[in-house]
XYZ file of C-alpha atoms in Angstrom:
360
model
C 66.492 119.633 94.407
C 67.875 122.796 93.590
C 70.701 123.100 90.448
C 73.157 125.797 90.878
C 76.308 127.110 88.689
C 79.580 128.218 89.341
C 81.901 130.028 87.176
C 85.806 131.002 87.140
C 86.767 132.369 83.653
C 85.990 130.418 81.218
C 85.790 127.347 83.705
C 82.466 125.909 85.453
C 80.838 123.474 87.479
C 77.772 122.963 88.168
C 76.140 121.341 91.603
C 73.115 119.759 92.513
C 71.772 119.790 95.744
C 69.282 117.378 97.165
C 68.345 115.806 100.740
C 68.867 112.488 101.338
C 67.604 110.671 105.010
C 69.971 108.338 106.213
C 68.002 105.107 105.511
C 68.065 106.653 101.843
C 72.365 106.456 101.911
C 71.963 103.292 103.248
C 70.253 101.995 100.946
C 71.878 103.576 97.676
C 75.141 101.916 99.722
C 73.532 99.017 99.619
C 73.093 99.481 95.875
C 76.695 100.473 94.895
C 74.796 103.654 93.720
C 77.053 105.941 96.658
C 80.721 104.643 97.371
C 82.536 104.917 100.076
C 85.898 104.911 99.932
C 88.364 104.375 102.510
C 91.216 106.071 100.827
C 89.399 109.279 100.649
C 88.997 109.115 104.902
C 90.165 106.853 106.387
C 86.420 105.148 107.409
C 86.813 105.447 111.436
C 89.305 108.094 112.872
C 86.299 108.392 114.624
C 86.052 106.958 118.292
C 83.035 105.475 119.544
C 81.819 107.943 121.317
C 82.198 110.457 118.926
C 80.069 108.220 116.401
C 77.211 107.980 119.638
C 77.360 111.309 120.298
C 76.228 112.024 116.861
C 73.716 109.424 116.950
C 72.770 111.394 120.128
C 72.560 114.680 118.358
C 70.167 113.202 115.489
C 67.777 111.975 118.387
C 67.982 115.216 119.106
C 67.062 116.819 116.183
C 69.984 118.927 116.078
C 71.480 119.864 112.431
C 73.847 117.835 110.686
C 76.713 119.565 107.989
C 75.957 118.980 104.310
C 78.262 115.870 102.949
C 79.225 116.420 99.130
C 79.859 113.973 96.369
C 80.755 113.172 92.666
C 79.253 112.372 90.129
C 81.145 109.775 88.277
C 80.847 109.122 84.218
C 78.710 106.346 85.127
C 76.633 108.089 87.331
C 77.433 106.907 90.365
C 77.957 108.866 93.362
C 80.950 109.133 95.361
C 81.182 110.751 99.030
C 84.477 113.170 98.943
C 83.324 115.131 102.113
C 81.617 113.818 105.676
C 82.650 110.588 105.947
C 83.238 110.772 109.163
C 79.308 111.181 109.629
C 77.814 109.268 107.203
C 79.914 105.863 107.667
C 78.888 106.530 111.562
C 75.739 106.547 110.924
C 75.711 103.653 108.473
C 78.105 101.542 110.962
C 74.604 102.087 113.567
C 71.837 101.287 111.100
C 73.517 98.746 109.714
C 77.008 97.885 110.822
C 77.643 94.818 108.515
C 76.547 96.753 105.297
C 79.916 98.659 105.556
C 81.874 95.857 107.493
C 82.312 97.203 110.432
C 81.727 95.903 114.346
C 78.539 95.931 115.632
C 77.887 100.273 117.130
C 76.926 100.311 120.575
C 76.136 103.945 122.250
C 78.679 105.330 124.613
C 79.069 108.668 126.141
C 75.965 110.264 124.984
C 75.749 113.316 128.010
C 72.348 114.691 127.193
C 69.941 111.132 126.110
C 71.676 109.157 128.674
C 69.702 106.073 128.656
C 70.453 105.062 124.994
C 74.084 104.643 126.432
C 74.666 100.949 125.867
C 72.285 100.539 123.424
C 72.369 99.248 119.799
C 70.060 99.834 115.993
C 67.860 96.984 117.218
C 67.737 97.419 120.923
C 66.367 101.104 121.004
C 62.873 101.806 120.482
C 61.140 101.928 116.670
C 60.299 105.835 117.631
C 63.707 106.577 117.638
C 65.060 103.959 115.306
C 62.522 105.283 112.553
C 63.690 109.158 113.028
C 67.397 108.270 112.712
C 66.537 106.703 109.366
C 64.447 109.857 108.329
C 66.448 111.905 109.271
C 67.348 114.223 106.085
C 71.024 115.564 105.621
C 71.913 117.594 102.653
C 74.687 116.529 100.040
C 76.009 118.736 97.152
C 75.956 116.414 94.126
C 79.557 117.744 91.772
C 77.687 116.897 88.141
C 80.079 114.712 86.018
C 79.933 117.285 83.523
C 82.462 119.433 86.316
C 86.112 120.655 85.162
C 88.585 118.073 86.598
C 90.420 120.633 87.528
C 87.606 122.551 89.433
C 86.737 119.243 91.357
C 90.185 118.985 92.224
C 90.544 122.509 93.683
C 87.192 122.096 95.406
C 88.107 119.025 97.558
C 91.286 121.094 98.365
C 89.324 123.760 99.461
C 86.798 121.681 101.631
C 88.601 119.887 103.173
C 91.550 122.539 103.795
C 91.889 123.920 107.161
C 89.947 121.125 108.699
C 90.362 119.274 111.939
C 89.816 115.403 110.321
C 92.178 115.532 107.429
C 95.938 116.226 107.332
C 97.419 117.854 103.980
C 98.595 114.387 102.606
C 95.250 112.801 103.312
C 93.740 115.725 101.292
C 96.176 115.009 98.368
C 95.586 111.803 98.282
C 91.416 112.442 97.668
C 92.179 114.834 95.693
C 94.411 113.146 93.978
C 91.958 111.175 92.564
C 89.737 113.504 91.133
C 92.152 113.928 88.438
C 92.228 110.830 85.801
C 95.209 109.459 85.941
C 95.181 110.189 89.789
C 94.955 107.262 91.525
C 97.836 105.922 89.539
C 100.281 108.534 90.593
C 98.906 108.820 94.601
C 99.521 104.169 94.219
C 102.710 104.479 93.726
C 103.276 107.031 96.441
C 101.952 104.051 98.696
C 103.382 101.838 97.638
C 107.101 103.099 97.850
C 106.435 103.892 101.155
C 105.787 100.461 101.980
C 109.025 99.408 100.285
C 110.458 97.968 103.008
C 114.432 99.492 103.100
C 112.342 102.951 103.251
C 110.264 102.481 106.282
C 112.695 101.307 108.613
C 114.899 104.422 107.807
C 111.955 106.387 108.348
C 110.884 104.166 111.367
C 111.751 107.694 114.015
C 108.250 108.741 112.423
C 105.477 108.662 115.241
C 103.232 106.421 114.071
C 100.608 108.960 114.898
C 101.818 110.759 111.917
C 102.712 107.644 109.513
C 97.954 107.264 110.449
C 98.148 110.294 109.106
C 100.108 109.538 105.512
C 103.488 111.639 107.134
C 105.504 109.147 105.572
C 103.559 109.028 101.930
C 104.263 112.669 101.962
C 108.298 111.828 102.277
C 107.564 109.805 99.854
C 106.336 112.610 97.154
C 109.151 115.393 99.155
C 111.416 112.699 97.884
C 109.800 113.625 93.787
C 110.213 117.216 94.856
C 113.722 117.673 96.086
C 114.778 115.342 92.807
C 113.204 116.870 90.179
C 111.958 120.625 91.837
C 113.862 122.177 94.161
C 113.694 125.218 92.389
C 109.817 125.610 92.624
C 110.540 125.572 96.570
C 109.698 128.832 97.502
C 109.607 128.423 101.906
C 106.590 126.571 102.093
C 106.506 122.986 102.040
C 102.670 122.393 101.399
C 102.443 125.034 98.912
C 105.049 123.362 97.681
C 104.632 119.443 97.304
C 100.931 120.794 96.078
C 102.622 122.707 93.406
C 104.783 119.804 92.160
C 101.664 116.936 92.404
C 99.491 119.113 90.625
C 102.341 119.581 87.756
C 102.436 115.874 87.491
C 98.953 115.395 87.741
C 97.710 117.895 85.295
C 100.830 117.254 82.825
C 102.447 120.415 83.362
C 106.021 118.866 83.445
C 107.460 115.065 83.075
C 107.844 111.842 85.267
C 108.578 109.005 84.661
C 107.185 106.901 86.818
C 109.208 103.465 86.297
C 112.550 105.792 86.811
C 111.408 107.642 89.591
C 110.437 104.122 91.486
C 114.328 102.627 89.898
C 115.303 105.822 91.447
C 113.837 105.759 94.990
C 114.104 101.889 95.523
C 117.931 102.510 94.774
C 118.522 105.634 97.306
C 117.074 103.700 99.640
C 118.582 100.735 99.869
C 122.186 102.690 100.001
C 120.521 104.755 103.432
C 119.844 101.897 105.116
C 122.631 99.883 104.007
C 124.816 102.936 105.600
C 122.544 104.468 108.185
C 120.227 102.401 108.913
C 117.357 104.301 111.074
C 119.952 107.155 112.152
C 120.294 108.454 108.816
C 117.777 111.440 109.483
C 117.933 112.208 113.367
C 119.945 114.177 115.892
C 123.028 112.843 117.082
C 123.371 113.378 121.065
C 127.099 114.323 123.180
C 127.841 110.904 123.032
C 127.124 110.407 119.461
C 123.976 108.611 119.699
C 121.020 108.809 117.500
C 118.279 109.930 119.343
C 114.891 111.751 118.649
C 111.945 111.911 116.194
C 112.661 112.405 112.168
C 113.674 115.350 111.144
C 112.472 117.069 107.757
C 115.105 119.129 106.952
C 117.896 116.223 107.577
C 115.815 113.598 105.243
C 115.945 116.401 102.733
C 119.823 116.688 102.801
C 120.282 113.472 102.849
C 118.479 112.056 100.314
C 120.237 114.594 98.260
C 122.949 114.101 99.075
C 122.640 109.760 97.978
C 121.109 110.778 94.811
C 123.154 113.153 93.989
C 126.969 111.857 94.845
C 126.227 107.860 94.820
C 129.031 106.757 93.030
C 130.935 108.137 95.473
C 129.304 106.627 98.658
C 128.109 103.225 97.472
C 131.490 102.506 98.596
C 132.479 104.368 101.493
C 131.684 101.977 104.804
C 129.034 102.331 107.108
C 130.902 103.140 109.989
C 132.550 105.904 107.850
C 129.323 107.241 106.423
C 127.995 107.626 109.713
C 130.483 109.417 111.362
C 130.664 111.552 108.940
C 126.966 112.255 108.975
C 127.123 113.242 113.063
C 130.389 114.858 112.227
C 127.504 116.798 109.287
C 125.019 117.175 111.929
C 126.947 118.264 114.660
C 128.511 121.666 112.209
C 127.910 125.195 112.244
C 127.256 124.902 108.820
C 124.281 122.559 109.455
C 123.112 123.734 112.430
C 122.622 127.628 111.205
C 120.243 126.316 107.768
C 118.066 124.169 110.049
C 117.355 126.497 112.746
C 114.682 129.469 112.539
C 113.878 130.368 109.333
C 115.087 127.182 107.432
C 112.451 126.985 105.206
C 113.965 129.165 102.610
C 115.766 128.288 99.190
C 119.054 129.064 100.065
C 118.715 127.522 103.328
C 117.338 124.616 101.710
C 121.045 124.109 99.463
C 123.207 124.682 102.146
C 122.087 121.851 104.598
C 122.603 120.025 101.179
C 125.705 120.886 100.391
C 127.012 120.553 104.054
C 125.595 117.054 103.857
C 127.587 116.047 100.823
C 130.621 117.186 101.727
C 130.911 115.833 105.051
C 129.589 112.644 103.586
C 132.158 112.644 100.727
C 135.157 113.456 102.956
C 135.512 116.903 100.854
C 135.490 118.191 104.532
C 137.083 116.653 107.815
C 134.731 114.586 109.788
């Protein structure tokens, strides 16, 4: 076991490197000494073949990338990176321990005779080899600064293929005291039925990567922090969420949830799932949800709610078609749309059309 200390000015993070065998990890998990949280990464995004090939790699003696854990105040370890690898092996060793179906090996290319096998049917030699195979674990000790833990998780995962930007926000927010409460608010509002209905054109593959939760966060950022937008959506949303998590800005969760629900009740009532998408030449809604359209409509309904709430749904829809079809809106949503002037312009265009300040 080795200890290391890394300094960043006045911040310090202490880590411990230790090799666990997969058998030890299974026992620690059963004893509740290591927590595998599916909130951090969905437990099984990997296919059966991917999981099986990991088992095959272990049998072949190939090196397995390290995992990262955080030590809580009570000494319990939480797995924050490497969940796919760890849970795949634990599923093979003892599927009941993680409440998953038994893993039957398939798609193994190099050791083909293990295809169709389970842990109980492979030889004793192979069972022992898998259980005794070590994996390097870096433990972030509880003495580490919360911000450093947060940043470390982001940096471990940014650029990886397994986690989307919003999944990283979901995980990293849980590094901070109170962060889980904020993220659970995003999750709850993402399930609010009028909101879920209005964004139903969002592809299911994107919902699986928490894009619906990102849209809730984007709503809050649009309402409270448009002035901080600098052209990079991910950095803007990261910065806004961090300002909340680290107490750098005021955020009244009850008031913001009420505003969100009020706004999406109105949007759903007036526009249904046609609110955030393009219209074809026949005036029919077509295609998937467009984030730039979402931004403009959400802000229009927040800032001009009193002007819009008594307008008929047919009139609102007609005005929205005209707004989205206007040259000004197309210019503000085309190439180079992620600038503050164009963000303000598309919001302004939609507000003017919806409030009949420009004839539809």
